Coordinates of C-alpha atoms in Angstrom, one line a residue:
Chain A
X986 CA 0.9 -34.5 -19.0
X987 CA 4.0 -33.9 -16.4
X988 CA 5.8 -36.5 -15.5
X989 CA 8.2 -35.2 -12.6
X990 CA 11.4 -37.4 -12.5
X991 CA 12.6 -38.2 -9.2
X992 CA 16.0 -37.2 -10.0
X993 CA 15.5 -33.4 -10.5
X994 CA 14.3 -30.5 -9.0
X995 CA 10.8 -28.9 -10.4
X996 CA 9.4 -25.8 -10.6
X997 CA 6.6 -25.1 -8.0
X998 CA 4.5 -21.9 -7.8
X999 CA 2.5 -20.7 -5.5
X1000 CA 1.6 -17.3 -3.0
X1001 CA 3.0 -17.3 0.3
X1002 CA 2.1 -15.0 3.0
X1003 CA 0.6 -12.4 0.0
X1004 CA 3.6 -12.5 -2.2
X1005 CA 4.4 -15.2 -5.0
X1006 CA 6.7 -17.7 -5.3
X1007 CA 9.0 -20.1 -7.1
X1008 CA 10.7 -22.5 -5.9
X1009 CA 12.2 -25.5 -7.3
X1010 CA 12.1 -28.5 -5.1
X1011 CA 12.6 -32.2 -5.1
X1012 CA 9.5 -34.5 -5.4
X1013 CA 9.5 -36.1 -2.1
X1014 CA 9.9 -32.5 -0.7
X1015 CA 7.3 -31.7 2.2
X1016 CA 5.7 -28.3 2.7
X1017 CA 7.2 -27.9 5.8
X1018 CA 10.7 -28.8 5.0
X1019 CA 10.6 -25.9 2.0
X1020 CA 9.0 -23.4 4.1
X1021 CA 11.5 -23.7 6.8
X1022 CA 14.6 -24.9 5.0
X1023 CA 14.1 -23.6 1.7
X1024 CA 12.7 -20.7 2.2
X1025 CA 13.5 -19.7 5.6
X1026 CA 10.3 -19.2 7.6
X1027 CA 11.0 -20.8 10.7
X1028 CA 7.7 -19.9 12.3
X1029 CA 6.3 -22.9 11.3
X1030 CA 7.6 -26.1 13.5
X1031 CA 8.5 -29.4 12.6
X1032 CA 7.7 -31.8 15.0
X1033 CA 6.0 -35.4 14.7
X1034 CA 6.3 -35.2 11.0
X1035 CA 3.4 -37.9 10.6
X1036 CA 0.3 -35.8 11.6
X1037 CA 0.1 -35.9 15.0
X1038 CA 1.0 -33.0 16.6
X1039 CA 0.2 -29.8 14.9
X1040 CA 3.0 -28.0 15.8
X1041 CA 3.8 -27.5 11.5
X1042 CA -0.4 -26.2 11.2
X1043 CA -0.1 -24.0 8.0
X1044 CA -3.3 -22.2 6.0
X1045 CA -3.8 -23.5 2.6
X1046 CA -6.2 -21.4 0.7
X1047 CA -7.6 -20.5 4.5
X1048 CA -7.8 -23.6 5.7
X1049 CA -6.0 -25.1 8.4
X1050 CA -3.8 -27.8 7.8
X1051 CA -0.4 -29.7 8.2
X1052 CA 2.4 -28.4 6.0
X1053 CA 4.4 -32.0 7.1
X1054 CA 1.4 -34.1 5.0
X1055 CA 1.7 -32.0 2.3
X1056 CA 3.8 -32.4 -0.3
X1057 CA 5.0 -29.4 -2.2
X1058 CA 4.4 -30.5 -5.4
X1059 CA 0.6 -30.5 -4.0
X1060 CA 0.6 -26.9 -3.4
X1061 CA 1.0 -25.6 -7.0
X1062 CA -1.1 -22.5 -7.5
X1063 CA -2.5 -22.4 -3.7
X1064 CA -2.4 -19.6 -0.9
X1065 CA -0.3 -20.5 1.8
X1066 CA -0.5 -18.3 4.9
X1067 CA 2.6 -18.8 8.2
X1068 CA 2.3 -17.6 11.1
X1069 CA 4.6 -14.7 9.8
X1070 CA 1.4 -14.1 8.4
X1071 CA 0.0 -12.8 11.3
X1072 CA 1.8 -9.5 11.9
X1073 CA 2.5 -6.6 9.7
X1074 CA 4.7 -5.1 12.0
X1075 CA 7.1 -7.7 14.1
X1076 CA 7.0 -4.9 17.2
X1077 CA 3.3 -5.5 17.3
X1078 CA 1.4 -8.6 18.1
X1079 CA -1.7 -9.7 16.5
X1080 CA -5.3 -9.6 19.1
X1081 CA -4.6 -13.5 19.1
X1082 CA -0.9 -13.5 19.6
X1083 CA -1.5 -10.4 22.3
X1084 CA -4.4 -12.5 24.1
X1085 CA -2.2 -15.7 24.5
X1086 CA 0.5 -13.3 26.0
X1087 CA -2.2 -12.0 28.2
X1088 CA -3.2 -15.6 29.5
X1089 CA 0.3 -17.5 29.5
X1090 CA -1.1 -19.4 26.3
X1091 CA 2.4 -20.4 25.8
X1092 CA 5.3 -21.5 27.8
X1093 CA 8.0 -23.4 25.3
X1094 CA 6.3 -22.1 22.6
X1095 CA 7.0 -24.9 20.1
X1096 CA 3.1 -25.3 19.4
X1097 CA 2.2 -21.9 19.6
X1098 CA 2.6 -21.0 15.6
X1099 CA 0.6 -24.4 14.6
X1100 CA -2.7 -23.4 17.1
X1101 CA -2.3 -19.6 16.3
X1102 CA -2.9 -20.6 12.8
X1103 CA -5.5 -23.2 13.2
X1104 CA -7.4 -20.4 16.0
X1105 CA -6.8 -18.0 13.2
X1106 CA -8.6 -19.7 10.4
X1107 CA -11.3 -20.9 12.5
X1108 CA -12.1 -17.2 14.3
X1109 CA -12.0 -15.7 10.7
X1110 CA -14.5 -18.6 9.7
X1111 CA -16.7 -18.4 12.7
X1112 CA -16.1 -15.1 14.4
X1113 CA -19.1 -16.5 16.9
X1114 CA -17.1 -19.6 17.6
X1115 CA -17.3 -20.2 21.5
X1116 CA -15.5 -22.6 23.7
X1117 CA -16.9 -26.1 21.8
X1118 CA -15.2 -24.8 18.9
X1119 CA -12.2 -23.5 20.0
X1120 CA -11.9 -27.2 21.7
X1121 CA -12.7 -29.2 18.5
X1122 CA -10.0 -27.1 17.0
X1123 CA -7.6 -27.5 19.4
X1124 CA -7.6 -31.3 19.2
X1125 CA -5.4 -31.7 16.3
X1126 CA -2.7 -29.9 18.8
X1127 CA -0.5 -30.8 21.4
X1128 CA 0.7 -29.1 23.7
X1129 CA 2.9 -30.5 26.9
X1130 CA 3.3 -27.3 28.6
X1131 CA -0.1 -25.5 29.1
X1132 CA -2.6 -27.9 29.9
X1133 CA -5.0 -26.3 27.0
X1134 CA -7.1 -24.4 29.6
X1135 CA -5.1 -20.6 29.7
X1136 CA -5.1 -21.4 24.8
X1137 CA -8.7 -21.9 25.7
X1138 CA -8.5 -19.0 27.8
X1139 CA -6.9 -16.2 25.1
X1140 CA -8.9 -17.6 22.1
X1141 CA -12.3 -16.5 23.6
X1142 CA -10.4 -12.9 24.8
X1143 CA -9.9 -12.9 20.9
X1144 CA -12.9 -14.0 19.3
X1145 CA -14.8 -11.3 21.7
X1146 CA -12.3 -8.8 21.0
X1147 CA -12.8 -9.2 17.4
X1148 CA -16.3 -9.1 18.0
X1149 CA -15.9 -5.7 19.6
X1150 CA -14.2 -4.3 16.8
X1151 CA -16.5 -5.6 14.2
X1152 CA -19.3 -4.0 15.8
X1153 CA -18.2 -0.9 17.2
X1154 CA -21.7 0.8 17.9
X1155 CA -22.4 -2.3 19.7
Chain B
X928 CA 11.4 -38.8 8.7
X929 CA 11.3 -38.1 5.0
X930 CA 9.7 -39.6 2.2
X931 CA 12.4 -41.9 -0.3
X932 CA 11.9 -40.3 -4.1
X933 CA 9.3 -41.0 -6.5
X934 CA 8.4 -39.7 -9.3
X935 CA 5.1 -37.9 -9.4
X936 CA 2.6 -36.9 -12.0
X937 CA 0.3 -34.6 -12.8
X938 CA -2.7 -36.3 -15.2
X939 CA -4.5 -34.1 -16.9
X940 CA -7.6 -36.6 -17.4
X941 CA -8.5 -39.8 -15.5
X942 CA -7.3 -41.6 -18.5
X943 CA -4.0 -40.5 -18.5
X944 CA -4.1 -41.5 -14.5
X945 CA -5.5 -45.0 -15.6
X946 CA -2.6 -45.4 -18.0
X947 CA -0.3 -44.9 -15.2
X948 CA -1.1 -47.5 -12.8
X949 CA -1.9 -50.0 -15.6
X950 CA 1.4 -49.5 -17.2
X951 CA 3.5 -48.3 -13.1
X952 CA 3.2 -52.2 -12.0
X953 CA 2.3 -52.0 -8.0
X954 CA 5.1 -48.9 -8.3
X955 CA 2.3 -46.5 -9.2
X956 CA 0.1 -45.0 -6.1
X957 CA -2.6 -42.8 -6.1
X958 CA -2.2 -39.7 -4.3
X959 CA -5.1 -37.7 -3.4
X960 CA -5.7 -35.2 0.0
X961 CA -2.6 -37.7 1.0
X962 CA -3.4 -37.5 4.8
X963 CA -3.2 -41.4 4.9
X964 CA -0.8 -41.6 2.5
X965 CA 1.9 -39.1 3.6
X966 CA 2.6 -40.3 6.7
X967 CA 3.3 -43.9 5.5
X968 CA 5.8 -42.2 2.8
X969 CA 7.4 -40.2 6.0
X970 CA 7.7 -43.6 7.9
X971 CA 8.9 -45.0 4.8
X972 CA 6.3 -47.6 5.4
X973 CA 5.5 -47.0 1.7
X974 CA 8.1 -46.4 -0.9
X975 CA 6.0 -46.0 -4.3
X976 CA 8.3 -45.3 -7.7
X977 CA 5.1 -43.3 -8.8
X978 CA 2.7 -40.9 -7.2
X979 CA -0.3 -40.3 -9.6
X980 CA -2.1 -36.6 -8.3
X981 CA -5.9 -37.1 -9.0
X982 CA -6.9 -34.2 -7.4
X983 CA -6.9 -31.9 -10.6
X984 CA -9.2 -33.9 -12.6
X985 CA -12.6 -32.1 -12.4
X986 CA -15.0 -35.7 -13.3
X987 CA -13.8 -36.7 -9.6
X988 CA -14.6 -34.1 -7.2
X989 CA -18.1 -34.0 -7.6
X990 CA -20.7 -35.4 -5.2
X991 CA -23.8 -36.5 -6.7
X992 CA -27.5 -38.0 -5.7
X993 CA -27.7 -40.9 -7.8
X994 CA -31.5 -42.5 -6.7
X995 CA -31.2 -43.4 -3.2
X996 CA -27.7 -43.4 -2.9
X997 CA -24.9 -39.9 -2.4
X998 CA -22.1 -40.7 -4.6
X999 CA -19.1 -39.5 -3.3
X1000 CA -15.8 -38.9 -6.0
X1001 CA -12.6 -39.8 -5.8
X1002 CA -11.0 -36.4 -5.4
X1003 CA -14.0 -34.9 -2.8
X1004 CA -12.2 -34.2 0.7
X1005 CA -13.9 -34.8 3.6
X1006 CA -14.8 -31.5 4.7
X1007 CA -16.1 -31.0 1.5
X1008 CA -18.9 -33.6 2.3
X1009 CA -19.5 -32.4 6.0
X1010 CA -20.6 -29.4 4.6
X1011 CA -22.7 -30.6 2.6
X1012 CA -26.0 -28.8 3.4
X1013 CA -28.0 -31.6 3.8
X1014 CA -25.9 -34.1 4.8
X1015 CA -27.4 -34.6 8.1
X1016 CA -30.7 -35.1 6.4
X1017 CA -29.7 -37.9 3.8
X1018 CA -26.4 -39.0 5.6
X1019 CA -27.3 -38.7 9.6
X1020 CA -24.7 -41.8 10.5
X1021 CA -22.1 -39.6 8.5
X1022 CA -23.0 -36.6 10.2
X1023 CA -22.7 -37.9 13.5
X1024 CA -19.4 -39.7 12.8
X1025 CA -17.6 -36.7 10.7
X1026 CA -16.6 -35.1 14.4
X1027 CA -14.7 -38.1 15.4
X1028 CA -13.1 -38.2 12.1
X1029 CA -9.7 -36.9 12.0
X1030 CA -8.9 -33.1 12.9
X1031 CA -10.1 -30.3 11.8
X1032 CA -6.6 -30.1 9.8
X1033 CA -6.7 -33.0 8.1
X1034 CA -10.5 -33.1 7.1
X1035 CA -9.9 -29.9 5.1
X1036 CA -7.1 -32.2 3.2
X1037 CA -8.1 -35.7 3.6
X1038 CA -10.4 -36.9 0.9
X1039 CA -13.3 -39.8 1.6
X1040 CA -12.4 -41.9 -0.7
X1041 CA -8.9 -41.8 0.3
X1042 CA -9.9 -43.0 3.9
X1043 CA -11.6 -46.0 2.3
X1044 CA -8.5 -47.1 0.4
X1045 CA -6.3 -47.0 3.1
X1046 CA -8.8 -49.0 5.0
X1047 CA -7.5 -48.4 8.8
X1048 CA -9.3 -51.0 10.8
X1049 CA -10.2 -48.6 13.1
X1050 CA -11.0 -45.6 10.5
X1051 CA -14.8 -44.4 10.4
X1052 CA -15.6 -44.0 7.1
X1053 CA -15.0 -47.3 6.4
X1054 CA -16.9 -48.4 9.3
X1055 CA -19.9 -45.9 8.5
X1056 CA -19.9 -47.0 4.6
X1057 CA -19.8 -51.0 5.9
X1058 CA -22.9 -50.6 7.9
X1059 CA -24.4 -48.4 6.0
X1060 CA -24.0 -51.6 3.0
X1061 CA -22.4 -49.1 0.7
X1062 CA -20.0 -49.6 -2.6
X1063 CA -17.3 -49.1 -4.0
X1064 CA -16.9 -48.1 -7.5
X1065 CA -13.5 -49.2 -9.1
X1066 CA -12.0 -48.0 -12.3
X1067 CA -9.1 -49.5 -14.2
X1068 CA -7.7 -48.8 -17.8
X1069 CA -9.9 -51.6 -19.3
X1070 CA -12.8 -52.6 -16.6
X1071 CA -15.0 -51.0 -14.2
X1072 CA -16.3 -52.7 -11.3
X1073 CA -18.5 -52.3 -8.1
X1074 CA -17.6 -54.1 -5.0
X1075 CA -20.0 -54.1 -1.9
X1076 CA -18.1 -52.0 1.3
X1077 CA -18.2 -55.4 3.2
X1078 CA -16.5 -57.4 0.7
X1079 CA -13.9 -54.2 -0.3
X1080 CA -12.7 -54.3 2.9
X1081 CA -10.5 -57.7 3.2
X1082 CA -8.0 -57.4 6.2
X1083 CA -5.9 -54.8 8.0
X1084 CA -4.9 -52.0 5.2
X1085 CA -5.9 -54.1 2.9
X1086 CA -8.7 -54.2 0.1
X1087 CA -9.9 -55.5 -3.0
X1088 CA -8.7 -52.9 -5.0
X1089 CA -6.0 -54.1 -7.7
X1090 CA -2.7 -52.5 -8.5
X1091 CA -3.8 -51.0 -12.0
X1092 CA -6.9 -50.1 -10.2
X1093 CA -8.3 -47.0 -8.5
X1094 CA -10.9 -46.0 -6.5
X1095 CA -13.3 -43.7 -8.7
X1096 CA -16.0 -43.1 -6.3
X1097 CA -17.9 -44.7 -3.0
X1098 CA -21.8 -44.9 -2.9
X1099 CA -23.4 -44.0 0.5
X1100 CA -27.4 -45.1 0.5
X1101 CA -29.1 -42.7 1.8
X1102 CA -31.2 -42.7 4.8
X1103 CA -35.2 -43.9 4.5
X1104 CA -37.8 -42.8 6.4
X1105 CA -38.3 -45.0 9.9
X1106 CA -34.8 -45.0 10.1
X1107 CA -32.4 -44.1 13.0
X1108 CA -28.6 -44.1 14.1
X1109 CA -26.3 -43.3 16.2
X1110 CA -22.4 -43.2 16.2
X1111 CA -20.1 -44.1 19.4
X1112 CA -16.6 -43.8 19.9
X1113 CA -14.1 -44.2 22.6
X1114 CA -10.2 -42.9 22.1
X1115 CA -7.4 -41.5 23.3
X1116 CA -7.7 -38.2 22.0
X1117 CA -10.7 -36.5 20.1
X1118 CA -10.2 -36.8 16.5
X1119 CA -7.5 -39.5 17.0
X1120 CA -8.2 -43.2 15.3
X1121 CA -10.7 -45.3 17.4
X1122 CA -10.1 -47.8 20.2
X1123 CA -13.6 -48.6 19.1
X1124 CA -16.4 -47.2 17.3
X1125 CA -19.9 -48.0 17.0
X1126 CA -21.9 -46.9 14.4
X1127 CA -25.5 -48.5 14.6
X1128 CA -29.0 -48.1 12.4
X1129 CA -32.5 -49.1 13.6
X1130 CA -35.4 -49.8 10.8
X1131 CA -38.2 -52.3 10.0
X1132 CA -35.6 -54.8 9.1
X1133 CA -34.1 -54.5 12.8
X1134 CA -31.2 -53.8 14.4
X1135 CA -27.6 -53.5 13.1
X1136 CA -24.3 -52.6 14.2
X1137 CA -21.1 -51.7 12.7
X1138 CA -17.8 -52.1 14.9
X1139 CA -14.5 -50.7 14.0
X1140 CA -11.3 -51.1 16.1
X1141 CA -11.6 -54.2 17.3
X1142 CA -11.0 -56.8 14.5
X1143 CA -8.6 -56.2 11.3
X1144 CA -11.3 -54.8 9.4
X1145 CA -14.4 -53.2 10.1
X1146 CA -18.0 -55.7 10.6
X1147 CA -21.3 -55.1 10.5
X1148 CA -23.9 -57.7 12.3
X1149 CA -27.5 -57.8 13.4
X1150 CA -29.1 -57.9 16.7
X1151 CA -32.0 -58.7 18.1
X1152 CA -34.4 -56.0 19.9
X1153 CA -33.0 -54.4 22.7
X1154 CA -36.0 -55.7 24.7
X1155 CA -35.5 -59.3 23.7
X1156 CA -33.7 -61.6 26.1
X1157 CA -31.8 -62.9 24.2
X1158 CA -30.1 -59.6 23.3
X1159 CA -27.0 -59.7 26.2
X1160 CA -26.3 -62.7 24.9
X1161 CA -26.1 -61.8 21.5
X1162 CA -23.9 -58.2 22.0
X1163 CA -21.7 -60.5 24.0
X1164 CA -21.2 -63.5 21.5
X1165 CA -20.5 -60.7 18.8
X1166 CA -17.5 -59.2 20.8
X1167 CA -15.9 -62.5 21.8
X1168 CA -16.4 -63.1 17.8
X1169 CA -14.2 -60.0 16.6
X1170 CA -10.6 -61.5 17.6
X1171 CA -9.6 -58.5 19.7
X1172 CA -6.3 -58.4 20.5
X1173 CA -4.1 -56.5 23.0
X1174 CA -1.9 -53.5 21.7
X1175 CA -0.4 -50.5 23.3
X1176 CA -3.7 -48.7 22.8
X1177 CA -6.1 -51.0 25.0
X1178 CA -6.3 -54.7 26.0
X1179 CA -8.4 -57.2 24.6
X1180 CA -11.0 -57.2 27.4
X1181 CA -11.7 -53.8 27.2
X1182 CA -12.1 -54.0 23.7
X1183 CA -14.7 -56.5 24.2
X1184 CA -16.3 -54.5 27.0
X1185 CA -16.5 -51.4 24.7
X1186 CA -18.3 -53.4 22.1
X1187 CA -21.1 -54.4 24.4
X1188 CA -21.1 -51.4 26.3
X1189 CA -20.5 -49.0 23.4
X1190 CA -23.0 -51.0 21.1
X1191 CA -25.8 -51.2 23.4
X1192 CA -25.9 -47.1 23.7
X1193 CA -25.4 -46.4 20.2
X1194 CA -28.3 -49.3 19.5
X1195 CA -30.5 -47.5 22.1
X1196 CA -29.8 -43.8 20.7
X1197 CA -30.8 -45.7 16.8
X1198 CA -34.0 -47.2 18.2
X1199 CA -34.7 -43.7 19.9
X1200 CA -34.1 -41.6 16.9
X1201 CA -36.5 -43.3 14.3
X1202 CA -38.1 -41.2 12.5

């Protein structure tokens, strides 16, 4: 039975963005503080830091959820996806990072990597998700620059997009 | 914003986690999906010595029919139960409330039992498992007990639960046939905790409503027929019963005016929806 002392660093493994990893970490270490200051991914945001805004919205095992009420002794052995995730090449945008450039999804961009991830786990879930979706999705975000309605905008330019290239005889 | 240290451990059977708090003294704490729990260790609000991980042992995450009643584990998170294929079929008042419940983001961490534990006066599973007259089933190193929701449930963020003990699983009856509900909810964003919520159930037995938000705790109450005259009365004695108070959220009055007006709708979609 592990019993992690509070004094030392432990070992935690787990796959990041496709690739494993180790890192050691203190227990009281959140997700989003190794991620970002540990590891060096800076995609993901820190901002409330008690749930509330969304802006630190990581994938674990596919699923959306906050990397700042997660500690990362929790992740042992799980899938965690950034939004470095999102693009193999950095000259080239993802449909859903290209359709929120299209529509002014973002101004500061500070929430942007939290709701592309959240949009991102939800279109793969439900490539038919339509504007009620997209919505309930989007309320564990905030954002104090768009209004919502241009992110509500590019994520149903994506999902049909996606659609299109699923079905290209369509 | 950071949690003080703690240590942290990793059971490898719910003895071993039963050992813990018995032998951690009030410094042991369960952690589970730890969306209630994590925030309150950011805000230093909590400062545990121990963090007990349950969400490894297999005997917990399982949900169960058990008679007439789901039985939910101890490690099951919350979108695991909305998915449930027939949820809305044995569990309507769930079904209807799991929208309002959280984000997204934190259903797929959160777990339901969790949610009861940290009993939020305005949280709706709490509410939901109150009016549906659910239990609790607590588990310590040498007893097990079952407490009835409404008496589980003793004041703000605070329950019945002792500190060698641990939640081990919640009991939702299921829904009979002639029954009806309906869930209400008014706040400041979707997904966001309550100003109030309504969660009411129609059957032979009559009316009854379950209010969260308002007082430190959730409570459940019956009514008389919406077609009785004495019914105004009655919606309106129950809100000036609940102690609302004023906060940042919402004032006092329009507490109570949600209650009536909030209760009434969610009373009239229940007695619509028999089956």
């Amino acid at each position: 039975m592990p019993h992690l002392n509070a004094a030392q660093r432990h070992l935690v493994h787990f796959t990041l963005n496709g690739r494993m990893v180790r890192a050691e970490v203190e227990n009281r270490m959140l997700l989003s503080d190794l991620l970002r200051h540990e590891i060096g991914l800076t995609g993901t945001h820190v901002g409330c830091e008690h749930g509330v805004c969304g802006a630190c919205t990581v994938q674990i095992d596919g699923k959306p959820a906050r990397a700042c009420l997660t500690l990362a002794q929790q992740i042992r052995g799980s899938n965690i996806r950034t939004v470095e995730a999102l693009v193999t090449d950095p000259a080239v945008l993802s449909p859903l990072q290209a359709a929120f450039r299209h529509h002014h999804g973002l101004q500061c961009g500070f929430c942007t990597p939290g709701i592309l991830m959240s949009l991102d786990a939800l279109l793969r879930e439900r490539p038919d998700a339509g504007r009620k979706e997209i919505r309930e999705h989007l309320s564990g975000h905030l954002c104090r620059c768009t209004g919502y309605a241009t992110i509500i905008e590019a994520a149903l330019d994506a999902a049909e997009e996606q659609r299109k290239e699923e079905t290209p005889n369509a | 914003m950071k949690p003080a240290s703690f240590d942290f451990l990793c059971p490898e059977t719910l003895e071993e986690a039963l050992a813990a708090l018995a032998e951690g003294g009030g410094e042991a704490r369960v952690i589970a999906g730890g969306q209630s729990l994590v925030p309150m260790l950011n805000m230093r609000l909590a400062r545990p010595g121990l963090l007990v991980d349950i969400m490894r042992l297999d005997p917990l995450r399982k949900i169960e029919t058990s008679g007439d009643e789901i039985v939910v584990g101890a490690g099951v998170r919350q979108a695991e139960l909305e998915a449930q294929p027939d949820l809305s079929q044995h569990l309507p008042l769930l079904a209807a409330a799991f929208p309002w419940l959280g984000h997204v983001q934190t259903r797929a961490r959160g777990t339901v039992c969790g949610s009861v534990a940290h009993a939020d006066p305005s949280a709706e599973l709490p509410l939901a498992l109150v009016t549906l007259g659910g239990t609790v089933s607590l588990r310590s190193r040498s007893r097990r007990r079952k407490v009835k929701a409404d008496d589980f449930f003793i004041g703000m963020m605070a329950t019945d639960l002792a500190e060698d003990e641990m939640i081990e699983s919640v009991h939702f009856p299921k829904a009979r046939p002639g029954w009806g509900c309906s869930f209400r909810e008014i706040g400041r964003r979707h997904g966001d905790f309550a100003i109030v919520a309504c969660a009411a159930i129609a059957d032979d037995d009559g009316l009854r409503l379950g209010i969260a938000g308002v007082d430190d705790r959730p409570r459940v109450c019956r009514l008389p027929a919406l077609d009785n005259d004495q019914f105004d009365d009655a919606i309106n004695d129950i809100a000036w019963s609940l102690n609302a108070r004023d906060d940042i959220h919402a004032s006092a009055r329009y507490r109570r005016e949600l209650v009536r007006s909030l209760g009434r709708e969610a009373l009239k979609e229940a007695s619509r929806c028999r089956t």
